[in-house]
Amino acid sequence: MRSSVLVPAVLMASVFVVGTSEYLIAGLLPQMAADLEVSVSTAGQAVTAYALGVVIGGPLVTIATVRLPRKGLALGLLVLFAAGNAVCAVAGSYEVLIAGRVVASLSHAAFLTVALMMVTRVVAPDRAGSAIAAVAAGFSAATLLGVPLGVLLGEGAGWRTPFAVLAALALAVAGALAAALPRQDAPATSVREEIATVLGRRVLVVIATTAVGLAATSTVFTYLAPALTGITGLGPGAVSTLLLVYGAGSLAGGLVAGRLADRSLAGTVRGTFIGLAVVLAAFPFAVPWAGTAVVVVLALGVLTSATTPALQSLLLRHAGQAPMLATSVNVCAFNIGIAAGSALGGGLVAADGLRWLGLAAAGLSLVALAISYAAIPRRPAPASV
């Protein structure tokens, strides 16, 4: 009982640290670029380098470590993450900074994969969705608190300081994990079995649903601030407050969805994407007025984060006894979806379609819903007699 409460809490704290690192650098680009004597656009490639490390390195690291004991692997990945951020903190050149970001990124998808696997092992099967949601809440908390606090610290104490703090926090949570995690033996599965699981039809369908679903939300979220300033007419302070509202909704939505997924996984997946389609379609008509904009942004935050525990629980249902690589690829699908949605939104904004992003995003949400039906049959097949 103690481990079923303590382990999810410590893993959530660990994911909070890792999640903060991913988006922190975007708020520190101007002073980082000035210090390292590169342009802001060049410094921004540190974001791209991290994303590529997650998408490409995550599955490769997972394959390379698939037979290692889970506890030792989790601790090793946190130490690797700490080392990467320490390199960033002392980087004397742009090239060294990129190297540090890549090193840190290699642990990102693999650690989240291990965290999701371990937390489902210490709770009852009927609480898997809630446990996954608790761990995933670490990312919502990173967006809501970690990134703003890190940027604030960087503005006051220099851009290197947040990276040093993240390195120290990673070592601290590694120590907490060492004390809290029960020993978990290495999985008996082989690399061949893991690859065969990823190539299974229903697993591929879940991964595709993840990518398309996140593309839907990212299409709007990436350009949410410009829409709120340019269409709603809010000032920078009001936009920041509204983004905090989004983050709070995201934190709550993920936790609630985890409980709902434990009760009805199919209903949670379908209800989430239907709700997203409605909210996204309403966005163009709600954003011109501040009151309705607040409502639609809060609803978007709640529903966006609800996709994580629902889709991850669905993936684990179909991954069987070889879920490690499938989970890692699904984590990458989240990042691919975010990148694709951002690119689509950028093209629409360039065509003067800022206000109407929600309609395109709603269409993507309906596509994700349609794809998900291949992973969740509408009705169970009748029992044979």
mmCIF file with all atom_site columns, N, CA and C in Angstrom, residues 340-371:
data_model
loop_
_atom_site.group_PDB
_atom_site.id
_atom_site.type_symbol
_atom_site.label_atom_id
_atom_site.label_alt_id
_atom_site.label_comp_id
_atom_site.label_asym_id
_atom_site.label_entity_id
_atom_site.label_seq_id
_atom_site.pdbx_PDB_ins_code
_atom_site.Cartn_x
_atom_site.Cartn_y
_atom_site.Cartn_z
_atom_site.occupancy
_atom_site.B_iso_or_equiv
_atom_site.pdbx_formal_charge
_atom_site.auth_seq_id
_atom_site.auth_comp_id
_atom_site.auth_asym_id
_atom_site.auth_atom_id
_atom_site.pdbx_PDB_model_num
ATOM 1  N N  . ALA A 1 340 ? 4.078   18.436 -35.860 1.00 0.00 ? 340 ALA A N  1
ATOM 2  C CA . ALA A 1 340 ? 3.229   18.504 -37.052 1.00 0.00 ? 340 ALA A CA 1
ATOM 3  C C  . ALA A 1 340 ? 2.135   19.551 -36.883 1.00 0.00 ? 340 ALA A C  1
ATOM 4  N N  . GLY A 1 341 ? 1.527   19.599 -35.708 1.00 0.00 ? 341 GLY A N  1
ATOM 5  C CA . GLY A 1 341 ? 0.495   20.594 -35.460 1.00 0.00 ? 341 GLY A CA 1
ATOM 6  C C  . GLY A 1 341 ? 1.030   22.014 -35.524 1.00 0.00 ? 341 GLY A C  1
ATOM 7  N N  . SER A 1 342 ? 2.224   22.207 -34.980 1.00 0.00 ? 342 SER A N  1
ATOM 8  C CA . SER A 1 342 ? 2.846   23.528 -35.029 1.00 0.00 ? 342 SER A CA 1
ATOM 9  C C  . SER A 1 342 ? 3.108   23.959 -36.466 1.00 0.00 ? 342 SER A C  1
ATOM 10 N N  . ALA A 1 343 ? 3.582   22.996 -37.279 1.00 0.00 ? 343 ALA A N  1
ATOM 11 C CA . ALA A 1 343 ? 3.858   23.316 -38.683 1.00 0.00 ? 343 ALA A CA 1
ATOM 12 C C  . ALA A 1 343 ? 2.568   23.637 -39.434 1.00 0.00 ? 343 ALA A C  1
ATOM 13 N N  . LEU A 1 344 ? 1.513   22.854 -39.203 1.00 0.00 ? 344 LEU A N  1
ATOM 14 C CA . LEU A 1 344 ? 0.232   23.121 -39.854 1.00 0.00 ? 344 LEU A CA 1
ATOM 15 C C  . LEU A 1 344 ? -0.315  24.478 -39.431 1.00 0.00 ? 344 LEU A C  1
ATOM 16 N N  . GLY A 1 345 ? -0.266  24.753 -38.128 1.00 0.00 ? 345 GLY A N  1
ATOM 17 C CA . GLY A 1 345 ? -0.741  26.040 -37.642 1.00 0.00 ? 345 GLY A CA 1
ATOM 18 C C  . GLY A 1 345 ? 0.043   27.191 -38.232 1.00 0.00 ? 345 GLY A C  1
ATOM 19 N N  . GLY A 1 346 ? 1.361   27.011 -38.357 1.00 0.00 ? 346 GLY A N  1
ATOM 20 C CA . GLY A 1 346 ? 2.187   28.063 -38.936 1.00 0.00 ? 346 GLY A CA 1
ATOM 21 C C  . GLY A 1 346 ? 1.805   28.367 -40.373 1.00 0.00 ? 346 GLY A C  1
ATOM 22 N N  . GLY A 1 347 ? 1.508   27.322 -41.148 1.00 0.00 ? 347 GLY A N  1
ATOM 23 C CA . GLY A 1 347 ? 1.093   27.534 -42.531 1.00 0.00 ? 347 GLY A CA 1
ATOM 24 C C  . GLY A 1 347 ? -0.230  28.272 -42.616 1.00 0.00 ? 347 GLY A C  1
ATOM 25 N N  . LEU A 1 348 ? -1.157  27.921 -41.721 1.00 0.00 ? 348 LEU A N  1
ATOM 26 C CA . LEU A 1 348 ? -2.456  28.593 -41.728 1.00 0.00 ? 348 LEU A CA 1
ATOM 27 C C  . LEU A 1 348 ? -2.335  30.050 -41.274 1.00 0.00 ? 348 LEU A C  1
ATOM 28 N N  . VAL A 1 349 ? -1.488  30.294 -40.289 1.00 0.00 ? 349 VAL A N  1
ATOM 29 C CA . VAL A 1 349 ? -1.282  31.668 -39.827 1.00 0.00 ? 349 VAL A CA 1
ATOM 30 C C  . VAL A 1 349 ? -0.664  32.512 -40.937 1.00 0.00 ? 349 VAL A C  1
ATOM 31 N N  . ALA A 1 350 ? 0.288   31.925 -41.678 1.00 0.00 ? 350 ALA A N  1
ATOM 32 C CA . ALA A 1 350 ? 0.918   32.645 -42.788 1.00 0.00 ? 350 ALA A CA 1
ATOM 33 C C  . ALA A 1 350 ? -0.102  33.002 -43.869 1.00 0.00 ? 350 ALA A C  1
ATOM 34 N N  . ALA A 1 351 ? -1.172  32.196 -43.950 1.00 0.00 ? 351 ALA A N  1
ATOM 35 C CA . ALA A 1 351 ? -2.231  32.460 -44.929 1.00 0.00 ? 351 ALA A CA 1
ATOM 36 C C  . ALA A 1 351 ? -3.352  33.290 -44.326 1.00 0.00 ? 351 ALA A C  1
ATOM 37 N N  . ASP A 1 352 ? -3.051  33.986 -43.223 1.00 0.00 ? 352 ASP A N  1
ATOM 38 C CA . ASP A 1 352 ? -4.009  34.859 -42.553 1.00 0.00 ? 352 ASP A CA 1
ATOM 39 C C  . ASP A 1 352 ? -5.188  34.077 -41.965 1.00 0.00 ? 352 ASP A C  1
ATOM 40 N N  . GLY A 1 353 ? -4.882  32.882 -41.453 1.00 0.00 ? 353 GLY A N  1
ATOM 41 C CA . GLY A 1 353 ? -5.952  32.056 -40.901 1.00 0.00 ? 353 GLY A CA 1
ATOM 42 C C  . GLY A 1 353 ? -5.853  31.866 -39.404 1.00 0.00 ? 353 GLY A C  1
ATOM 43 N N  . LEU A 1 354 ? -5.279  32.829 -38.681 1.00 0.00 ? 354 LEU A N  1
ATOM 44 C CA . LEU A 1 354 ? -5.076  32.676 -37.242 1.00 0.00 ? 354 LEU A CA 1
ATOM 45 C C  . LEU A 1 354 ? -6.391  32.362 -36.515 1.00 0.00 ? 354 LEU A C  1
ATOM 46 N N  . ARG A 1 355 ? -7.426  33.126 -36.822 1.00 0.00 ? 355 ARG A N  1
ATOM 47 C CA . ARG A 1 355 ? -8.689  32.933 -36.099 1.00 0.00 ? 355 ARG A CA 1
ATOM 48 C C  . ARG A 1 355 ? -9.292  31.554 -36.364 1.00 0.00 ? 355 ARG A C  1
ATOM 49 N N  . TRP A 1 356 ? -9.041  30.966 -37.541 1.00 0.00 ? 356 TRP A N  1
ATOM 50 C CA . TRP A 1 356 ? -9.738  29.748 -37.947 1.00 0.00 ? 356 TRP A CA 1
ATOM 51 C C  . TRP A 1 356 ? -8.936  28.478 -37.717 1.00 0.00 ? 356 TRP A C  1
ATOM 52 N N  . LEU A 1 357 ? -7.852  28.577 -36.945 1.00 0.00 ? 357 LEU A N  1
ATOM 53 C CA . LEU A 1 357 ? -7.052  27.388 -36.647 1.00 0.00 ? 357 LEU A CA 1
ATOM 54 C C  . LEU A 1 357 ? -7.890  26.289 -36.010 1.00 0.00 ? 357 LEU A C  1
ATOM 55 N N  . GLY A 1 358 ? -8.843  26.680 -35.176 1.00 0.00 ? 358 GLY A N  1
ATOM 56 C CA . GLY A 1 358 ? -9.646  25.699 -34.461 1.00 0.00 ? 358 GLY A CA 1
ATOM 57 C C  . GLY A 1 358 ? -10.430 24.772 -35.369 1.00 0.00 ? 358 GLY A C  1
ATOM 58 N N  . LEU A 1 359 ? -10.861 25.274 -36.516 1.00 0.00 ? 359 LEU A N  1
ATOM 59 C CA . LEU A 1 359 ? -11.640 24.428 -37.424 1.00 0.00 ? 359 LEU A CA 1
ATOM 60 C C  . LEU A 1 359 ? -10.771 23.313 -38.005 1.00 0.00 ? 359 LEU A C  1
ATOM 61 N N  . ALA A 1 360 ? -9.546  23.657 -38.412 1.00 0.00 ? 360 ALA A N  1
ATOM 62 C CA . ALA A 1 360 ? -8.628  22.626 -38.908 1.00 0.00 ? 360 ALA A CA 1
ATOM 63 C C  . ALA A 1 360 ? -8.284  21.636 -37.795 1.00 0.00 ? 360 ALA A C  1
ATOM 64 N N  . ALA A 1 361 ? -8.076  22.164 -36.587 1.00 0.00 ? 361 ALA A N  1
ATOM 65 C CA . ALA A 1 361 ? -7.742  21.307 -35.453 1.00 0.00 ? 361 ALA A CA 1
ATOM 66 C C  . ALA A 1 361 ? -8.898  20.382 -35.095 1.00 0.00 ? 361 ALA A C  1
ATOM 67 N N  . ALA A 1 362 ? -10.132 20.886 -35.185 1.00 0.00 ? 362 ALA A N  1
ATOM 68 C CA . ALA A 1 362 ? -11.306 20.050 -34.912 1.00 0.00 ? 362 ALA A CA 1
ATOM 69 C C  . ALA A 1 362 ? -11.383 18.902 -35.911 1.00 0.00 ? 362 ALA A C  1
ATOM 70 N N  . GLY A 1 363 ? -11.071 19.176 -37.162 1.00 0.00 ? 363 GLY A N  1
ATOM 71 C CA . GLY A 1 363 ? -11.048 18.123 -38.165 1.00 0.00 ? 363 GLY A CA 1
ATOM 72 C C  . GLY A 1 363 ? -10.041 17.038 -37.824 1.00 0.00 ? 363 GLY A C  1
ATOM 73 N N  . LEU A 1 364 ? -8.859  17.448 -37.357 1.00 0.00 ? 364 LEU A N  1
ATOM 74 C CA . LEU A 1 364 ? -7.844  16.473 -36.949 1.00 0.00 ? 364 LEU A CA 1
ATOM 75 C C  . LEU A 1 364 ? -8.320  15.653 -35.754 1.00 0.00 ? 364 LEU A C  1
ATOM 76 N N  . SER A 1 365 ? -9.007  16.288 -34.822 1.00 0.00 ? 365 SER A N  1
ATOM 77 C CA . SER A 1 365 ? -9.519  15.555 -33.669 1.00 0.00 ? 365 SER A CA 1
ATOM 78 C C  . SER A 1 365 ? -10.519 14.483 -34.093 1.00 0.00 ? 365 SER A C  1
ATOM 79 N N  . LEU A 1 366 ? -11.358 14.808 -35.072 1.00 0.00 ? 366 LEU A N  1
ATOM 80 C CA . LEU A 1 366 ? -12.308 13.817 -35.580 1.00 0.00 ? 366 LEU A CA 1
ATOM 81 C C  . LEU A 1 366 ? -11.583 12.688 -36.323 1.00 0.00 ? 366 LEU A C  1
ATOM 82 N N  . VAL A 1 367 ? -10.498 13.016 -37.009 1.00 0.00 ? 367 VAL A N  1
ATOM 83 C CA . VAL A 1 367 ? -9.688  11.979 -37.657 1.00 0.00 ? 367 VAL A CA 1
ATOM 84 C C  . VAL A 1 367 ? -9.092  11.051 -36.600 1.00 0.00 ? 367 VAL A C  1
ATOM 85 N N  . ALA A 1 368 ? -8.576  11.628 -35.507 1.00 0.00 ? 368 ALA A N  1
ATOM 86 C CA . ALA A 1 368 ? -8.027  10.815 -34.420 1.00 0.00 ? 368 ALA A CA 1
ATOM 87 C C  . ALA A 1 368 ? -9.103  9.911  -33.828 1.00 0.00 ? 368 ALA A C  1
ATOM 88 N N  . LEU A 1 369 ? -10.297 10.455 -33.656 1.00 0.00 ? 369 LEU A N  1
ATOM 89 C CA . LEU A 1 369 ? -11.418 9.650  -33.152 1.00 0.00 ? 369 LEU A CA 1
ATOM 90 C C  . LEU A 1 369 ? -11.697 8.479  -34.081 1.00 0.00 ? 369 LEU A C  1
ATOM 91 N N  . ALA A 1 370 ? -11.733 8.751  -35.383 1.00 0.00 ? 370 ALA A N  1
ATOM 92 C CA . ALA A 1 370 ? -12.014 7.690  -36.352 1.00 0.00 ? 370 ALA A CA 1
ATOM 93 C C  . ALA A 1 370 ? -10.921 6.619  -36.323 1.00 0.00 ? 370 ALA A C  1
ATOM 94 N N  . ILE A 1 371 ? -9.672  7.046  -36.244 1.00 0.00 ? 371 ILE A N  1
ATOM 95 C CA . ILE A 1 371 ? -8.570  6.091  -36.190 1.00 0.00 ? 371 ILE A CA 1
ATOM 96 C C  . ILE A 1 371 ? -8.679  5.220  -34.942 1.00 0.00 ? 371 ILE A C  1
#
